[in-house]
XYZ file of C-alpha atoms in Angstrom:
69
model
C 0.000 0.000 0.000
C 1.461 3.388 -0.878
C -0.348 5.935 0.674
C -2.506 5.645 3.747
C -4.704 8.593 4.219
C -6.554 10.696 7.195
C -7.571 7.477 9.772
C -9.341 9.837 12.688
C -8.679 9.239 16.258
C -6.640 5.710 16.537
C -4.526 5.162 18.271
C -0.324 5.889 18.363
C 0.013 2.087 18.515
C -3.091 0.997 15.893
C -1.231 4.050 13.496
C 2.423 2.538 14.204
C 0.579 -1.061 13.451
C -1.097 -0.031 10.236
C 2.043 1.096 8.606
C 4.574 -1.774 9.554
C 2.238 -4.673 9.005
C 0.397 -2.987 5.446
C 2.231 -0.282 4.530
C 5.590 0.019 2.423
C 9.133 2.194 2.578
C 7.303 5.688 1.834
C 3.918 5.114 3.926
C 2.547 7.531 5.439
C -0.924 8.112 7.532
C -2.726 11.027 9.010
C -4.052 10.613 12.655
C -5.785 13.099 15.559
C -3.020 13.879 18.413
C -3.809 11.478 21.430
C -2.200 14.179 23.489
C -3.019 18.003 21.828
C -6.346 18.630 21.013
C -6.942 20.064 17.400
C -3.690 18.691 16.728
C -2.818 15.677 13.747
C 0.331 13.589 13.694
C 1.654 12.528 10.163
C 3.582 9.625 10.507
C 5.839 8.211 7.803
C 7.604 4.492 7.256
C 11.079 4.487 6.149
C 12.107 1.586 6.259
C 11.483 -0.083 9.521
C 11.223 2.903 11.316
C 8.200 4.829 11.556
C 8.245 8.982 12.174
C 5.765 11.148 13.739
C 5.040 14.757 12.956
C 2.805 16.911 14.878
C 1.023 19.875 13.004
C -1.082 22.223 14.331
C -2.825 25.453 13.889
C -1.247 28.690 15.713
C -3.769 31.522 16.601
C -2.760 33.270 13.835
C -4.054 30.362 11.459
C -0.487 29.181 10.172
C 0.007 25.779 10.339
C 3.018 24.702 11.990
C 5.036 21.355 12.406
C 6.905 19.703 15.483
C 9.023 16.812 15.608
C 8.756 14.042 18.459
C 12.198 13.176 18.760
């Protein structure tokens, strides 16, 4: 599967799950932050590894993105 898109509020583990056991090198899904409301996580498979993005909205309206290191 190449592209996995928006899957609502799962969780980090059912995300993490989707992508190692369907997904392929370049995978990515779109998922509602378990921890910041409003907030989405993109995370991405590269090769084993899977990593997570956090974007948000800023009062302003930009959209900004935070990596979970």
């Amino acid at each position: 599967m190449d592209l996995l898109c928006y899957h609502g509020k799962i969780s980090k583990l059912e995300g993490e799950n989707l992508l190692v056991n369907h997904g392929k090198n370049g995978s990515y899904l779109l998922r509602d932050s378990e921890t910041v409301a409003g907030a989405f996580c993109l995370c991405l498979l590269f090769g084993r590894l899977i990593y997570t993005y956090r974007i948000f909205q800023d009062r302003n309206g930009f959209y900004k993105i935070q990596v979970n290191r």
